CSV table of C-alpha atoms in Angstrom, one decimal:
chain,number,residue,atom,x,y,z
P,641,GLY,CA,82.1,106.3,70.5
P,642,GLU,CA,82.8,104.9,67.1
P,643,SER,CA,85.4,105.7,64.5
P,644,VAL,CA,85.5,104.4,61.0
P,645,GLY,CA,87.8,104.7,58.0
P,646,LEU,CA,91.2,103.1,57.8
P,647,HIS,CA,90.9,101.6,61.2
P,648,LEU,CA,88.5,99.1,62.6
P,649,PRO,CA,85.3,100.6,63.9
P,650,THR,CA,85.7,100.9,67.7
P,651,LEU,CA,83.2,100.9,70.5
P,652,SER,CA,84.4,102.0,73.9
P,653,VAL,CA,82.2,101.2,76.9
P,654,GLN,CA,82.5,101.4,80.7
P,655,GLU,CA,82.7,98.2,82.6
P,656,GLY,CA,79.3,97.1,83.8
P,657,ASP,CA,77.5,98.9,81.0
P,658,ASN,CA,75.7,97.1,78.1
P,659,SER,CA,77.3,97.0,74.7
P,660,ILE,CA,75.6,96.9,71.3
P,661,ILE,CA,77.6,95.9,68.3
P,662,ASN,CA,76.0,96.3,64.9
P,663,CYS,CA,76.5,94.6,61.6
P,664,ALA,CA,74.9,95.1,58.2
P,665,TYR,CA,74.9,92.0,56.0
P,666,SER,CA,74.9,91.8,52.3
P,667,ASN,CA,72.8,88.9,51.1
P,668,SER,CA,69.1,89.0,51.7
P,669,ALA,CA,69.1,85.2,50.9
P,670,SER,CA,71.5,84.4,53.8
P,671,ASP,CA,70.0,81.8,56.1
P,672,TYR,CA,72.4,81.7,59.0
P,673,PHE,CA,74.2,84.3,61.0
P,674,ILE,CA,77.0,83.9,63.6
P,675,TRP,CA,79.0,86.2,65.9
P,676,TYR,CA,82.6,85.5,66.6
P,677,LYS,CA,84.9,87.1,69.2
P,678,GLN,CA,88.6,87.4,68.4
P,679,GLU,CA,91.0,88.4,71.1
P,680,SER,CA,94.5,89.7,70.3
P,681,GLY,CA,96.7,86.9,69.1
P,682,LYS,CA,94.0,84.2,69.0
P,683,GLY,CA,91.6,82.7,66.5
P,684,PRO,CA,87.9,83.7,66.3
P,685,GLN,CA,85.8,82.1,69.0
P,686,PHE,CA,82.1,81.3,68.5
P,687,ILE,CA,79.7,83.4,70.6
P,688,ILE,CA,76.2,82.8,69.3
P,689,ASP,CA,74.3,82.1,66.1
P,690,ILE,CA,70.8,82.6,64.7
P,691,ARG,CA,68.9,81.3,61.8
P,692,SER,CA,66.9,83.5,59.5
P,693,ASN,CA,63.5,82.2,60.8
P,694,MET,CA,64.2,83.8,64.1
P,695,ASP,CA,64.6,87.4,65.1
P,696,LYS,CA,66.1,87.0,68.5
P,697,ARG,CA,68.2,84.5,70.4
P,698,GLN,CA,69.7,84.7,73.8
P,699,GLY,CA,72.8,83.2,75.3
P,700,GLN,CA,74.7,83.8,78.5
P,701,ARG,CA,75.0,87.6,78.8
P,702,VAL,CA,74.6,87.9,75.0
P,703,THR,CA,71.6,88.5,72.8
P,704,VAL,CA,71.6,88.5,69.0
P,705,LEU,CA,68.9,90.4,67.1
P,706,LEU,CA,68.1,89.9,63.4
P,707,ASN,CA,66.2,92.4,61.3
P,708,LYS,CA,65.8,90.9,57.9
P,709,THR,CA,63.9,93.9,56.5
P,710,VAL,CA,66.9,96.1,56.7
P,711,LYS,CA,69.5,93.3,56.7
P,712,HIS,CA,70.8,94.2,60.1
P,713,LEU,CA,72.3,92.1,62.9
P,714,SER,CA,73.2,93.2,66.3
P,715,LEU,CA,75.0,91.6,69.3
P,716,GLN,CA,74.1,92.9,72.8
P,717,ILE,CA,76.5,92.1,75.6
P,718,ALA,CA,75.0,92.7,79.1
P,719,ALA,CA,77.2,93.9,82.0
P,720,THR,CA,80.3,94.2,79.8
P,721,GLN,CA,83.5,93.0,81.5
P,722,PRO,CA,87.2,93.8,80.7
P,723,GLY,CA,87.5,90.2,79.4
P,724,ASP,CA,85.0,91.1,76.6
P,725,SER,CA,87.5,93.4,75.0
P,726,ALA,CA,88.2,92.0,71.6
P,727,VAL,CA,87.3,92.3,67.9
P,728,TYR,CA,83.8,91.1,67.1
P,729,PHE,CA,82.9,89.7,63.7
P,730,CYS,CA,79.5,88.9,62.3
P,731,ALA,CA,79.4,86.3,59.6
P,732,GLU,CA,76.6,85.1,57.2
P,733,GLY,CA,76.0,81.8,55.5
P,734,PRO,CA,74.0,81.3,52.3
P,735,GLU,CA,70.6,79.6,52.0
P,736,ASN,CA,70.2,75.9,51.1
P,737,TYR,CA,73.0,75.0,53.2
P,738,GLY,CA,73.6,71.3,53.3
P,739,GLY,CA,76.2,68.8,54.2
P,740,SER,CA,79.1,69.6,56.5
P,741,GLN,CA,80.6,72.6,54.9
P,742,GLY,CA,79.6,76.1,55.7
P,743,ASN,CA,80.9,78.9,53.5
P,744,LEU,CA,80.8,81.9,55.8
P,745,ILE,CA,81.2,85.5,54.7
P,746,PHE,CA,82.7,87.7,57.4
P,747,GLY,CA,81.8,91.3,58.1
P,748,LYS,CA,84.4,93.9,58.7
P,749,GLY,CA,84.6,93.6,62.5
P,750,THR,CA,84.2,96.0,65.4
P,751,LYS,CA,86.8,96.5,68.2
P,752,LEU,CA,85.2,96.6,71.6
P,753,SER,CA,87.3,98.3,74.4
P,754,VAL,CA,86.0,98.1,77.9
P,755,LYS,CA,87.2,100.7,80.4
P,756,PRO,CA,87.6,99.6,84.0
J,526,ASP,CA,87.8,68.0,72.9
J,527,THR,CA,86.7,71.2,71.1
J,528,GLU,CA,90.2,72.2,70.1
J,529,VAL,CA,91.8,72.9,66.8
J,530,THR,CA,95.6,73.0,67.0
J,531,GLN,CA,97.9,74.7,64.6
J,532,THR,CA,101.7,74.5,64.2
J,533,PRO,CA,103.9,76.4,64.1
J,534,LYS,CA,102.7,79.5,66.0
J,535,HIS,CA,105.1,81.8,64.2
J,536,LEU,CA,107.0,81.2,60.9
J,537,VAL,CA,109.5,83.5,59.2
J,538,MET,CA,110.5,82.4,55.7
J,539,GLY,CA,112.3,83.8,52.7
J,540,MET,CA,110.8,84.1,49.3
J,541,THR,CA,112.6,81.0,48.0
J,542,ASN,CA,111.8,78.7,51.0
J,543,LYS,CA,109.4,75.9,51.1
J,544,LYS,CA,107.5,75.4,54.4
J,545,SER,CA,104.2,73.8,55.6
J,546,LEU,CA,101.6,74.8,58.1
J,547,LYS,CA,99.8,72.1,60.0
J,548,CYS,CA,96.3,71.9,61.5
J,549,GLU,CA,94.7,69.1,63.5
J,550,GLN,CA,91.3,68.5,65.0
J,551,HIS,CA,89.9,65.5,66.9
J,552,MET,CA,86.2,66.4,67.0
J,553,GLY,CA,85.3,64.2,64.1
J,554,HIS,CA,84.5,67.2,61.9
J,555,ARG,CA,84.2,66.4,58.2
J,556,ALA,CA,84.9,69.9,56.9
J,557,MET,CA,88.2,71.8,57.4
J,558,TYR,CA,89.1,75.2,56.2
J,559,TRP,CA,92.1,77.5,55.6
J,560,TYR,CA,91.6,81.3,56.1
J,561,LYS,CA,94.1,84.2,55.6
J,562,GLN,CA,93.7,87.2,57.9
J,563,LYS,CA,95.5,90.5,57.5
J,564,ALA,CA,95.8,92.9,60.4
J,565,LYS,CA,92.5,94.7,61.2
J,566,LYS,CA,90.6,92.7,58.6
J,567,PRO,CA,88.2,89.8,58.7
J,568,PRO,CA,89.3,86.2,57.8
J,569,GLU,CA,89.3,85.5,54.1
J,570,LEU,CA,88.4,82.0,53.0
J,571,MET,CA,91.1,80.2,51.0
J,572,PHE,CA,90.2,76.5,50.8
J,573,VAL,CA,87.5,74.2,52.1
J,574,TYR,CA,87.9,70.4,52.4
J,575,SER,CA,84.8,68.3,52.8
J,576,TYR,CA,85.2,64.6,53.6
J,577,GLU,CA,88.9,64.9,52.7
J,578,LYS,CA,88.2,66.3,49.3
J,579,LEU,CA,88.9,69.8,48.1
J,580,SER,CA,85.5,71.4,47.6
J,581,ILE,CA,86.3,75.1,47.5
J,582,ASN,CA,89.4,77.0,46.2
J,583,GLU,CA,88.8,80.7,46.4
J,584,SER,CA,91.1,81.5,43.4
J,585,VAL,CA,94.2,81.2,45.7
J,586,PRO,CA,97.6,81.4,43.9
J,587,SER,CA,99.3,78.1,43.3
J,588,ARG,CA,102.1,79.0,45.6
J,589,PHE,CA,99.7,77.9,48.3
J,590,SER,CA,99.0,74.2,48.1
J,591,PRO,CA,96.5,72.5,50.5
J,592,GLU,CA,96.6,68.9,51.5
J,593,CYS,CA,94.2,66.8,53.6
J,594,PRO,CA,96.0,63.5,54.5
J,595,ASN,CA,93.1,62.3,56.6
J,596,SER,CA,89.9,63.6,58.3
J,597,SER,CA,91.8,65.0,61.3
J,598,LEU,CA,94.7,66.7,59.5
J,599,LEU,CA,95.0,69.6,57.2
J,600,ASN,CA,98.3,71.0,55.7
J,601,LEU,CA,99.1,74.2,53.8
J,602,HIS,CA,102.3,73.9,51.8
J,603,LEU,CA,104.0,77.2,51.0
J,604,HIS,CA,106.5,77.9,48.2
J,605,ALA,CA,107.9,81.0,46.6
J,606,LEU,CA,105.7,83.3,48.7
J,607,GLN,CA,105.7,87.1,48.4
J,608,PRO,CA,106.0,89.6,51.3
J,609,GLU,CA,102.3,90.5,50.8
J,610,ASP,CA,101.5,86.9,51.8
J,611,SER,CA,102.5,87.8,55.4
J,612,ALA,CA,99.4,87.3,57.5
J,613,LEU,CA,97.8,85.2,60.2
J,614,TYR,CA,96.7,81.8,58.7
J,615,LEU,CA,93.8,80.3,60.4
J,616,CYS,CA,92.5,76.8,60.3
J,617,ALA,CA,88.9,75.9,61.2
J,618,SER,CA,86.7,72.8,61.2
J,619,SER,CA,83.0,72.2,61.3
J,620,GLN,CA,80.5,69.3,61.4
J,621,THR,CA,77.0,69.8,60.2
J,622,THR,CA,76.5,73.4,60.9
J,623,TYR,CA,78.1,76.7,60.1
J,624,GLU,CA,79.7,76.7,63.6
J,625,GLN,CA,83.3,76.6,62.7
J,626,TYR,CA,85.9,76.1,65.4
J,627,PHE,CA,89.1,78.0,64.7
J,628,GLY,CA,92.6,77.3,65.7
J,629,PRO,CA,94.9,80.0,67.2
J,630,GLY,CA,96.5,80.6,63.8
J,631,THR,CA,100.1,80.7,62.4
J,632,ARG,CA,101.6,84.1,62.2
J,633,LEU,CA,103.6,84.0,58.9
J,634,THR,CA,106.2,86.6,57.9
J,635,VAL,CA,107.7,86.5,54.4
J,636,THR,CA,111.0,88.3,54.1
């Protein structure tokens, strides 16, 4: 289930099940979206990205879905494993991106706990 | 080599101390970033360097002073910090996309 409030939203799943982590973004003009995974004591690690001209992108065991109409992003993890336990952040980048600097705006994060 | 390294891993400093955080990348990335992350919160952007020049300062107090000596190195000089500055300080770098590579961070405690 999920819990919100003073703590990070948490999603608890059984090992082997599929996980869906959701994110609402703020800027309808954002052009680029990215999911990061952050394990305890580590820096965020890139998982997958998607541009605004796409609505779905697949990676290895992960799929990102983008619904621009409702400004919603989701990350689906297939056959969730204990090693997937971490905090997952979505991030958005503004339109007209150019050059080598990307000013990302991070969402609040969701903690995924995988039960063996 | 897709690694961003940060030193030290942990730092405890008093409010009158001066210390520096260091970050290094050898991926040829032209943009480097400092973020601050409090527990259970997302990273908050502090500074962005693009081609070794400061391009974004997100209204960070002057007790934090960034420096980019060359395209591979990024420092964050700390002076007269407050206990509320205790956090995980993350460095990241990127090339021509938003895909930022993060270091493991420096856990800073101000006493």
